[in-house]
Tab-separated table of C-alpha atoms and ligand atoms in Angstrom:
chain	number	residue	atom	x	y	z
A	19	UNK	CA	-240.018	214.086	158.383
A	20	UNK	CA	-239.582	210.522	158.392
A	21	UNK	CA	-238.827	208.652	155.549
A	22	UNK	CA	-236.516	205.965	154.139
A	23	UNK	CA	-234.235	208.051	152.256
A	24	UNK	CA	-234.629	211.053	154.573
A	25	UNK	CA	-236.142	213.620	151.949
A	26	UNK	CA	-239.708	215.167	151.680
A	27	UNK	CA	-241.485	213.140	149.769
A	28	UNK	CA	-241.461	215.998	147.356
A	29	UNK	CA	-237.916	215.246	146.443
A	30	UNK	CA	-238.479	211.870	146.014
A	31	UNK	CA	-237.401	210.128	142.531
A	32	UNK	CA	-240.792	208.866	140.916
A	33	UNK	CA	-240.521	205.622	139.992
A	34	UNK	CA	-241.799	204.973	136.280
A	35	UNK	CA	-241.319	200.853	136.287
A	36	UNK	CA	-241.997	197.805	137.998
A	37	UNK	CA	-238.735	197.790	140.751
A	38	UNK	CA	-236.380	195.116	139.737
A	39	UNK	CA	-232.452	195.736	139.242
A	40	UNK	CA	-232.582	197.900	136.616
A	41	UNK	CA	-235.494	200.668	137.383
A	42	UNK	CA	-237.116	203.961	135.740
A	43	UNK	CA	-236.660	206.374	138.268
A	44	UNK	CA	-237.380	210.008	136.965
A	45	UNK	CA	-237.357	208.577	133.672
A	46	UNK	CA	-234.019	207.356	133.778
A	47	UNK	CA	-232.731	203.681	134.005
A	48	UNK	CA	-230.942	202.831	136.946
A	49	UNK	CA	-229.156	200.397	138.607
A	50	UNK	CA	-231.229	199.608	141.382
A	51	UNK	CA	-229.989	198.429	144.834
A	52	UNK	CA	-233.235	200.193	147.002
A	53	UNK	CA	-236.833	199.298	148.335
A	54	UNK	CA	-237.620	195.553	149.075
A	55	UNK	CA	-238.158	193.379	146.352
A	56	UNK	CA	-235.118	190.600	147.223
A	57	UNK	CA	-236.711	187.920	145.165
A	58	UNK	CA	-237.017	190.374	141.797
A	59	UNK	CA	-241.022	188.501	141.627
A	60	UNK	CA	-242.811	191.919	141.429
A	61	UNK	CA	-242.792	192.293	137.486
A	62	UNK	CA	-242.768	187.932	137.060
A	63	UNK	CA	-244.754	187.434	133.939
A	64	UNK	CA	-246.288	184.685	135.651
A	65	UNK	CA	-247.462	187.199	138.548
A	66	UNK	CA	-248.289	189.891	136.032
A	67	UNK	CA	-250.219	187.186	134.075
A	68	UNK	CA	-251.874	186.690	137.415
A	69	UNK	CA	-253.148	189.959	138.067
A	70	UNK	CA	-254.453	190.390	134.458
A	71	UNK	CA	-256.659	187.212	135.039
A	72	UNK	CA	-257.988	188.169	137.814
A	73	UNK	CA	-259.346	191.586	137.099
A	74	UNK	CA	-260.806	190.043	134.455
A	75	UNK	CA	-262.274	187.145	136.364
A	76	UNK	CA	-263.306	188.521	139.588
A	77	UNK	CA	-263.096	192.590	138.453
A	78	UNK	CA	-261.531	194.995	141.064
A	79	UNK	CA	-262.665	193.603	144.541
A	80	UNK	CA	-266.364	192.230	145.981
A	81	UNK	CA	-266.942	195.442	147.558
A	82	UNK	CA	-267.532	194.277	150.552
A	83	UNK	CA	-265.895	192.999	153.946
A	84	UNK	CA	-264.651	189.241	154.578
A	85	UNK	CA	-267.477	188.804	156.825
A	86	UNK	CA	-270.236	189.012	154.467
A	87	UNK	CA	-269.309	188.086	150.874
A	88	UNK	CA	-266.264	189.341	150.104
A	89	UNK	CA	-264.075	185.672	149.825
A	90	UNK	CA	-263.024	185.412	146.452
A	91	UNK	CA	-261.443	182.551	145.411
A	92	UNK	CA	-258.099	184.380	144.955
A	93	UNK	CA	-258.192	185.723	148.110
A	94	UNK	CA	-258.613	182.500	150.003
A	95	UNK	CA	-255.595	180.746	147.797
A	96	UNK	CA	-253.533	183.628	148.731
A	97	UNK	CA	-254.489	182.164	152.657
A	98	UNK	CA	-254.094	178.573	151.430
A	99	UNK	CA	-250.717	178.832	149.999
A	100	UNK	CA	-249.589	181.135	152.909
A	101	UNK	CA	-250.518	178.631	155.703
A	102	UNK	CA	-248.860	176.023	153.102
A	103	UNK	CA	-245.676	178.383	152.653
A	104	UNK	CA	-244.997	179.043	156.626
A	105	UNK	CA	-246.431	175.468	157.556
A	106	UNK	CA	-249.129	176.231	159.695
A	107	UNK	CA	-252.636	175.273	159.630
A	108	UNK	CA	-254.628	178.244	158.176
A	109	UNK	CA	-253.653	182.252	157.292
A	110	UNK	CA	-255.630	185.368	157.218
A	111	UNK	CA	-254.799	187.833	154.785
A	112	UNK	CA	-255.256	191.585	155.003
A	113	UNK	CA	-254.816	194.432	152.983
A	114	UNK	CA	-250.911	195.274	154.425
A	115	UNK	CA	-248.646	194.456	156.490
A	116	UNK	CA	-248.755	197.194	158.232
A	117	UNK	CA	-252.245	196.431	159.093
A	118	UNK	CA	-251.399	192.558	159.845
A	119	UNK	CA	-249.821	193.714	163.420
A	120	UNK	CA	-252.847	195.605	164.480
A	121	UNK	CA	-255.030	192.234	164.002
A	122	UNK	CA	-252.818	190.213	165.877
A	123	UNK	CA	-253.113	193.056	168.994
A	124	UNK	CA	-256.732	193.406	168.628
A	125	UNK	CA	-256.966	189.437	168.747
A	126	UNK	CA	-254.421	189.258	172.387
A	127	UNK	CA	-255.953	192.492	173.625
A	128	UNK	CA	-257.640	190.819	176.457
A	129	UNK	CA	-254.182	188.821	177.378
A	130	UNK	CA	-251.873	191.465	177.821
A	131	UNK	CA	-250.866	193.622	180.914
A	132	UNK	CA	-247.778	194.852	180.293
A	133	UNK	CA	-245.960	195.561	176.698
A	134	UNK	CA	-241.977	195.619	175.887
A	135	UNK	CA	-240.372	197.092	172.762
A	136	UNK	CA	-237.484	197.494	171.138
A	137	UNK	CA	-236.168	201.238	170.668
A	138	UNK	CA	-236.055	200.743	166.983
A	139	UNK	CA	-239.147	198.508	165.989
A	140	UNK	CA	-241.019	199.695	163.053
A	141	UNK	CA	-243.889	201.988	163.663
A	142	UNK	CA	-246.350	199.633	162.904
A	143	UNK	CA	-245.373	197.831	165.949
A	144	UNK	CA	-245.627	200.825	168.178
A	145	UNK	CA	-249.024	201.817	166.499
A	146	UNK	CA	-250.425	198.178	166.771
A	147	UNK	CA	-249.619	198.774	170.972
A	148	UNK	CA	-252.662	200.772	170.628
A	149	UNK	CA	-254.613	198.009	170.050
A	150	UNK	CA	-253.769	196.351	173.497
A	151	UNK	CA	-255.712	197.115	176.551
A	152	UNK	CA	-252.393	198.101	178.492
A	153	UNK	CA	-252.600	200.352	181.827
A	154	UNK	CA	-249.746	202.143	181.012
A	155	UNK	CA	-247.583	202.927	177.372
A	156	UNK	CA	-244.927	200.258	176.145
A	157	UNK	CA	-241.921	200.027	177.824
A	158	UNK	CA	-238.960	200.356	175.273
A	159	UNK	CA	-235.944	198.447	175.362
A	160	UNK	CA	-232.312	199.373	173.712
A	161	UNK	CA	-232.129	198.334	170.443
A	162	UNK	CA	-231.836	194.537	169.988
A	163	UNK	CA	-230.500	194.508	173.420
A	164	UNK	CA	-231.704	191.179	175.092
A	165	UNK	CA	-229.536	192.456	178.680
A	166	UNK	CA	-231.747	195.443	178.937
A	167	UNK	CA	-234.717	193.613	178.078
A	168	UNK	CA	-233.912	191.107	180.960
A	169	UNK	CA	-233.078	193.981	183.636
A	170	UNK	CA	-236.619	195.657	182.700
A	171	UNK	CA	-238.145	192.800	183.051
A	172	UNK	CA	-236.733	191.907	186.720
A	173	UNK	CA	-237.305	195.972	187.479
A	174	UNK	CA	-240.787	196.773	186.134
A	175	UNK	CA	-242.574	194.478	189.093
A	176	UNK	CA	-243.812	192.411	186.304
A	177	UNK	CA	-245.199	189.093	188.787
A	178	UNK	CA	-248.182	187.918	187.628
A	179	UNK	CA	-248.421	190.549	184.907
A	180	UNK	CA	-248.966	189.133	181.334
A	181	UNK	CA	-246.175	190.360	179.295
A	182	UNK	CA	-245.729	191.041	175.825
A	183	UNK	CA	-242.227	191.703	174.200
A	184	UNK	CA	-242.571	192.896	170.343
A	185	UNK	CA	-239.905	193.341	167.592
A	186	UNK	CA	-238.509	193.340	164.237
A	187	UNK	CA	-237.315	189.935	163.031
A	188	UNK	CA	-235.092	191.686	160.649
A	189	UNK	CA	-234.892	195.876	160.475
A	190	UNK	CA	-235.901	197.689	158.002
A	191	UNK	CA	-232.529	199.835	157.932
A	192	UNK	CA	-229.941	198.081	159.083
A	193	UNK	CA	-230.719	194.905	158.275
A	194	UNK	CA	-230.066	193.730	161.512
A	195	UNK	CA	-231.521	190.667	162.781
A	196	UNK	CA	-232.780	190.907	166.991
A	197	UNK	CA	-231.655	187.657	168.858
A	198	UNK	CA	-234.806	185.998	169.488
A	199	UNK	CA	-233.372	183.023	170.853
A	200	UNK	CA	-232.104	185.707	173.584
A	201	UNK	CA	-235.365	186.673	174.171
A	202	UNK	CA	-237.148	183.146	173.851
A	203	UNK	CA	-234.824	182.305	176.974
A	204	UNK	CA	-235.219	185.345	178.677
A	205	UNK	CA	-239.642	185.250	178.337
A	206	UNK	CA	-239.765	181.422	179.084
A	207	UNK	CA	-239.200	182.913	183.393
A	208	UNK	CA	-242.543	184.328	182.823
A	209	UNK	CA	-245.608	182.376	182.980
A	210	UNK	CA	-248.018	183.921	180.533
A	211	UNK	CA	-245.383	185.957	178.322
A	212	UNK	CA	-245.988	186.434	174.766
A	213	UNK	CA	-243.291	187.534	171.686
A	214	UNK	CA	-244.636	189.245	168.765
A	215	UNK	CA	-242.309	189.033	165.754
A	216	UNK	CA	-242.932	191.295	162.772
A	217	UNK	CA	-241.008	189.123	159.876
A	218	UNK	CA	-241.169	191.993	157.293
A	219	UNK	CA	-237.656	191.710	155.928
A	220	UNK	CA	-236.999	188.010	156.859
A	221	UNK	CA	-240.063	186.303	154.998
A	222	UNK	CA	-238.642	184.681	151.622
A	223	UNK	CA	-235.458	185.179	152.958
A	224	UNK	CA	-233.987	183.654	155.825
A	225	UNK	CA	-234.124	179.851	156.874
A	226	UNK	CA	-233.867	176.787	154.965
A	227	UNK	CA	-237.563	176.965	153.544
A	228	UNK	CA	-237.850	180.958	153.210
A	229	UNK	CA	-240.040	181.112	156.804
A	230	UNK	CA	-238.194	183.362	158.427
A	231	UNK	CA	-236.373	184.940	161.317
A	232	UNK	CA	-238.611	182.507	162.835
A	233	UNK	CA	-237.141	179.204	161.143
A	234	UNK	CA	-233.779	180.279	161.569
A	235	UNK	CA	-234.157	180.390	165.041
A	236	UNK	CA	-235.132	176.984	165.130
A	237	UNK	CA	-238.745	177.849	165.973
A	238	UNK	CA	-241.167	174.792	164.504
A	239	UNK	CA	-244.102	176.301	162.734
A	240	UNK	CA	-246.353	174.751	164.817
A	241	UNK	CA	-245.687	177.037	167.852
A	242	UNK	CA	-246.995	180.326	166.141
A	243	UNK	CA	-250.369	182.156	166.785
A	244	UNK	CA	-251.612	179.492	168.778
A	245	UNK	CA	-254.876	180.040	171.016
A	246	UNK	CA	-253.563	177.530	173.289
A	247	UNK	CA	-251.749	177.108	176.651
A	248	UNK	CA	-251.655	180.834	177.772
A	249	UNK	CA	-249.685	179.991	180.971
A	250	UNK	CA	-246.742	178.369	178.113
A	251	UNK	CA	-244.362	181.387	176.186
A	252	UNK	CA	-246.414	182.670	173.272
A	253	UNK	CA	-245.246	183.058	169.967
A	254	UNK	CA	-247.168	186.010	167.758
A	255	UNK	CA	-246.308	186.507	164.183
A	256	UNK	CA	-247.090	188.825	161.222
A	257	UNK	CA	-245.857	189.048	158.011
A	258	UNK	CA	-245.787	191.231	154.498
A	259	UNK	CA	-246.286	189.869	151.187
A	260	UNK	CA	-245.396	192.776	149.950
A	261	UNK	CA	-241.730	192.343	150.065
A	262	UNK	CA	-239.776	189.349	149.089
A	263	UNK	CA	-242.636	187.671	148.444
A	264	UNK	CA	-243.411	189.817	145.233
A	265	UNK	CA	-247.393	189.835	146.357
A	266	UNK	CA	-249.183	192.659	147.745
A	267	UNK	CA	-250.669	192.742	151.324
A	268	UNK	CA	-249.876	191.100	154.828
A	269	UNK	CA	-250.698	187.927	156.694
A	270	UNK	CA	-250.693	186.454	160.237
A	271	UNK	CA	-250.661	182.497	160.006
A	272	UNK	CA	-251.249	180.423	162.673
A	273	UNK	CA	-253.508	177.602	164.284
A	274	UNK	CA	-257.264	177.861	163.251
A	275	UNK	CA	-258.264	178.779	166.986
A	276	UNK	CA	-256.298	181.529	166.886
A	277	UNK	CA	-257.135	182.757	163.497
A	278	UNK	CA	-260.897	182.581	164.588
A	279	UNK	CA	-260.222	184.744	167.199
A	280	UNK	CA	-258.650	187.191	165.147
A	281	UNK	CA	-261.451	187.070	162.683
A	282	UNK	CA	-263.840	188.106	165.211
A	283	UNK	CA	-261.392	190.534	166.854
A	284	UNK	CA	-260.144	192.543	164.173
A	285	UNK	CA	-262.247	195.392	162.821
A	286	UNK	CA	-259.732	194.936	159.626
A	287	UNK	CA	-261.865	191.815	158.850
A	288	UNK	CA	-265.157	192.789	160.045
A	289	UNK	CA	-264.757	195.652	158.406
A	290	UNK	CA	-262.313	196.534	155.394
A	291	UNK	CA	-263.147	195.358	151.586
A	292	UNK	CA	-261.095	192.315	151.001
A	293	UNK	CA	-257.542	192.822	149.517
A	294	UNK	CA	-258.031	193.574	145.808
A	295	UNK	CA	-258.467	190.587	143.252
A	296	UNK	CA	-255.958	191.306	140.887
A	297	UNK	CA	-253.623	191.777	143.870
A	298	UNK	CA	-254.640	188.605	145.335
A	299	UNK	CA	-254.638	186.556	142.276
A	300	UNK	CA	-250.876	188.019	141.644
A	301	UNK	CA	-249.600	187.693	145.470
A	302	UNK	CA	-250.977	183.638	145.090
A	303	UNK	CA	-249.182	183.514	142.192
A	304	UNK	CA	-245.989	184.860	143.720
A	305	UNK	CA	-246.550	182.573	147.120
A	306	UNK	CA	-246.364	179.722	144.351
A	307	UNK	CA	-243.337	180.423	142.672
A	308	UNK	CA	-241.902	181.606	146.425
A	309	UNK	CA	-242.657	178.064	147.377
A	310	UNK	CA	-241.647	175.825	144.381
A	311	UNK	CA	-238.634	177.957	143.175
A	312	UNK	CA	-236.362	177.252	146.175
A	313	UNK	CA	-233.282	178.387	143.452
A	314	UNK	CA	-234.947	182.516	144.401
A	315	UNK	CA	-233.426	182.056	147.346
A	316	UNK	CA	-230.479	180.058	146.735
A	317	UNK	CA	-229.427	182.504	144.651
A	318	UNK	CA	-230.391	185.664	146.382
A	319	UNK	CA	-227.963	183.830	149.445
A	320	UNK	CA	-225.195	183.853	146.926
A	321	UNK	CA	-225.686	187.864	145.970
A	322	UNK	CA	-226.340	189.062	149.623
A	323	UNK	CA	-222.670	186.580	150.551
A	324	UNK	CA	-221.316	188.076	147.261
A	325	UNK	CA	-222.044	191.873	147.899
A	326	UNK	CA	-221.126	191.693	151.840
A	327	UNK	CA	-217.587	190.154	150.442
A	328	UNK	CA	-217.273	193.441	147.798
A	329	UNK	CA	-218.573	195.858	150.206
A	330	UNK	CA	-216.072	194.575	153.069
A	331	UNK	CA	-213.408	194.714	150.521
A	332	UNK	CA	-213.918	198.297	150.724
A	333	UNK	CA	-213.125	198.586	154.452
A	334	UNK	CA	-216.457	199.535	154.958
A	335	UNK	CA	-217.866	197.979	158.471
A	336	UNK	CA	-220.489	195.239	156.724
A	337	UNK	CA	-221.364	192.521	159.030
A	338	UNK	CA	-221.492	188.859	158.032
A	339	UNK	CA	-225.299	188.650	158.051
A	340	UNK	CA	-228.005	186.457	156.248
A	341	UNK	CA	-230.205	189.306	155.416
A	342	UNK	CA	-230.798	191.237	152.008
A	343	UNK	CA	-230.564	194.595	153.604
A	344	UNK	CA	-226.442	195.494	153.566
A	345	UNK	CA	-226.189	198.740	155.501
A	346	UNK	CA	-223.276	200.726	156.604
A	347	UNK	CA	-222.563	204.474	158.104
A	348	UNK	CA	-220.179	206.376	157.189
A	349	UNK	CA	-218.406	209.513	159.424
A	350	UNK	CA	-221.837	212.347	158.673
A	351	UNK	CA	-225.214	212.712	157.103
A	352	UNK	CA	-224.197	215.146	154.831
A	353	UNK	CA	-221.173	212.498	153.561
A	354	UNK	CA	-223.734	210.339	153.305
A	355	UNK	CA	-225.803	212.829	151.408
A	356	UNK	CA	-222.979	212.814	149.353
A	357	UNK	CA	-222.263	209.628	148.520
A	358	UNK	CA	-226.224	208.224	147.995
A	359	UNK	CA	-226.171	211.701	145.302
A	360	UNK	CA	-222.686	210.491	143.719
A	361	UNK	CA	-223.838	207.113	143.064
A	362	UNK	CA	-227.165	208.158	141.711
A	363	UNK	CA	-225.264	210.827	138.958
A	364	UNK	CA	-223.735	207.450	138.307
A	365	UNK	CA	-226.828	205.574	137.635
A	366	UNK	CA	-227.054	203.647	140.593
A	367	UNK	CA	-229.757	203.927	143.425
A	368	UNK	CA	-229.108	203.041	147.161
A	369	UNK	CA	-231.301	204.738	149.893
A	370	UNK	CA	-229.820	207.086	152.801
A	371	UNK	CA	-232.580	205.794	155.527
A	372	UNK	CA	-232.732	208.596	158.126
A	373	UNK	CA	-234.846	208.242	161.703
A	374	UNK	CA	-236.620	204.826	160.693
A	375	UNK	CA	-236.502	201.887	161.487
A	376	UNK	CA	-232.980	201.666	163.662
A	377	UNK	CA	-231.564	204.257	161.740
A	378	UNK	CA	-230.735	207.402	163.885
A	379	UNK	CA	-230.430	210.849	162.786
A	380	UNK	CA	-227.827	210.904	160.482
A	381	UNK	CA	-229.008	207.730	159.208
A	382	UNK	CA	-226.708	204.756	157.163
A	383	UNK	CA	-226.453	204.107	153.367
A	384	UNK	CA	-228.889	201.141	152.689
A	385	UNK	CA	-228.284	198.808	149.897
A	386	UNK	CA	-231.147	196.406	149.342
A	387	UNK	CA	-230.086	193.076	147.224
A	388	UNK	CA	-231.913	191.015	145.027
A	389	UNK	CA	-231.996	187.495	143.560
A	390	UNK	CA	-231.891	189.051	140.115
A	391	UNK	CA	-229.197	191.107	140.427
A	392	UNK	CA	-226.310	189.902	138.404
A	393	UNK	CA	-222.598	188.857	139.738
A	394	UNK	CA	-221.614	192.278	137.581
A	395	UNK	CA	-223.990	194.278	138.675
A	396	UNK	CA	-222.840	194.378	142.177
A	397	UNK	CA	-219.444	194.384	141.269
A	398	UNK	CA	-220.085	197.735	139.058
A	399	UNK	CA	-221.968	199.090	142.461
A	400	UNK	CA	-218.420	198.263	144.183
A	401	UNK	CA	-216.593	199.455	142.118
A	402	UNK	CA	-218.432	202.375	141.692
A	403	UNK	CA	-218.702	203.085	145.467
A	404	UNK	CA	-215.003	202.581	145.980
A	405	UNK	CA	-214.412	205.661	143.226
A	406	UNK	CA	-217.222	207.414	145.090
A	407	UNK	CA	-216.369	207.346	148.625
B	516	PLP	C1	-240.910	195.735	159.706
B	516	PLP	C2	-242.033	196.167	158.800
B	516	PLP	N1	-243.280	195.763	159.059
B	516	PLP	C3	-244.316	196.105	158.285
B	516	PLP	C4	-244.131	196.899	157.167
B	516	PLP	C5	-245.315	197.275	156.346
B	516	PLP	O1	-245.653	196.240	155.482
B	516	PLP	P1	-246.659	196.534	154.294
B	516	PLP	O2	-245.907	197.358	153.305
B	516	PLP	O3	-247.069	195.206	153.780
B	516	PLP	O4	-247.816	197.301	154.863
B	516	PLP	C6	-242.858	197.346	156.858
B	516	PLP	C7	-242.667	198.197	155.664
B	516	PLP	O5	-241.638	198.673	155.321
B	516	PLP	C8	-241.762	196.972	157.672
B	516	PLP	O6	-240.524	197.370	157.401
């Protein structure tokens, strides 16, 4: 089975707290360096204080969809303060993620021939494929390989075929981020060609503002989910609040043409109960403090520079990336085994992410940093992994 550490879920630790640096796992506190909360918001008292208010305000949800009268107020700040966060004119918010992708299909279903992917992109990007009206099953590419992707491209007798190329912005493993600009160059030869970009992992993290794989790419805002100008490259984009953002939930933002169309599109709007109230109140809440606390992310640059530096030290083969994800392999799954057990005896959680995500088979050793992680705890996790290994 699939899963981020590899195990049946059976063996899975149970987690008894909120996830933050130090976490309850099978009732013991640990040093936590797993999951995907790189901006520590998900127990905030602010966000917490959220949550509390509205359940109390609004109750669970409106039981009912977002077409009839399910728009509570926190769910439409959560939209607000997304389209404010990415800089784009409006947001639609649904209940994951996950979910977000197979809007965004449903919405270019009709504008799509042809689909490109890379080996390695989440499965909610293969899944949401299904949402496309495609003649034949996505094409995959090798793994953030933009000289494949361009050989495909020339091979597949793509003319006049409307093309759409879809991967992670940052992966879910590895931590690895795909070189969009690579792509953005090779697409812009085909008139009609679309990029979808799930930002997952890069949301809250990367660029100047927080935006994105997108941002750091030098991609304005203004260029994303746009209805507009089908013969110019197209820019599709989903993200998770789930993650950095400390919120629950996913969101595609974008120009209000395009969001309409998505409205109407998606049975995920038509049809789903709204995302929670207490969840929405909370995830506002976070987008808030994601937005005016620009020190989050200052500081969860200086952890992810400061652990890359420690791991390195440790001849282990860490790249010099931006992203929170630091992932290595070492020499077999079963070392690896190894290793992720050793350090957990030790009180100190990392995840061995097998099959997923850009991971093969015998999977890397995943350590996922936070902004509230301190200077000593990462040292301790160094230090710890140097005795280990
Ligand atoms: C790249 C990517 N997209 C989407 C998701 C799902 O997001 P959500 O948990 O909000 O459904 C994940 C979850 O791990 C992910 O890694």
């Amino acid at each position: 089975m699939s899963s981020t550490d590899g195990q049946s879920s059976f063996e899975m630790p149970v987690m008894e707290s909120a996830p933050g640096p130090i976490t309850v796992l099978d009732g013991r506190e640990c040093l936590y360096f797993a999951g995907t909360g790189y901006l520590g918001l998900q127990a905030n008292p602010d966000v917490l204080a959220a949550a509390v208010a509205g359940a109390q305000r609004y109750g669970m949800h409106s039981a009912t969809t977002r077409a009839g009268f399910g728009n509570s107020p926190p769910v439409l700040e959560v939209e607000r303060r997304t389209a404010e966060f990415l800089d784009c004119r409006q947001a639609c918010y649904l209940v994951s993620g996950y979910a977000s992708n197979f809007a965004l299909a449903a919405a270019v279903r009709e504008e799509i021939d042809l689909a490109f992917i890379d080996e390695a992109a989440h499965d909610c990007l293969s899944e949401a494929t299904r949402w496309l009206d495609l003649a034949r099953p996505p094409i995959s590419f090798r793994h953030r390989d933009a000289g494949h992707l361009g050989e495909l491209l020339k091979n597949y007798g793509t003319r006049g075929q409307r093309l759409l190329v879809l991967t992670d912005g940052v992966f879910a493993a590895s931590g690895r981020l795909a070189p969009l600009g690579d792509y953005l160059s090779i697409l812009k030869q085909y008139s009609g060609a679309a990029l979808l970009v799930d930002d997952a992992h890069g949301v809250g993290v990367l660029g100047e503002h927080g935006r994105g794989s997108l941002e750091l790419t030098g991609i304005a805002p203004a260029a994303i989910n746009t209805a507009e100008g089908t013969q110019e490259l197209r820019l599709l984009h989903s993200i998770t609040l789930s993650k950095a953002i400390g919120g629950h939930g996913g969101a595609v933002a974008g120009s209000r043409a395009f969001l309409e169309r998505l409205r109407s599109a998606s049975g995920w709007f038509r049809g789903a109960s709204a995302p929670a109230a207490p969840v929405a109140a909370a995830t506002a809440k976070a987008l808030e403090l994601v937005h005016t606390r620009p020190e989050l992310r200052r500081r969860l640059a200086e952890n992810i520079t400061h652990a890359r530096q420690r791991l390195r030290e440790l001849g282990l083969g860490i790249e010099d990336l931006p992203s929170a994800i630091v992932s290595f392999e070492l020499a077999s799954a079963a070392e690896m085994q190894r290793v992720q057990r050793s350090l957990l005896s030790a009180g100190i959680a990392i995840a061995h992410t097998r099959d997923y995500a850009g991971a093969g088979p015998d999977g890397m050793l995943r350590i996922a940093i936070f902004a509230t992680h301190t200077r000593d705890m990462i040292d301790q996790l160094a230090a710890t992994l140097a005795r280990v290994l």
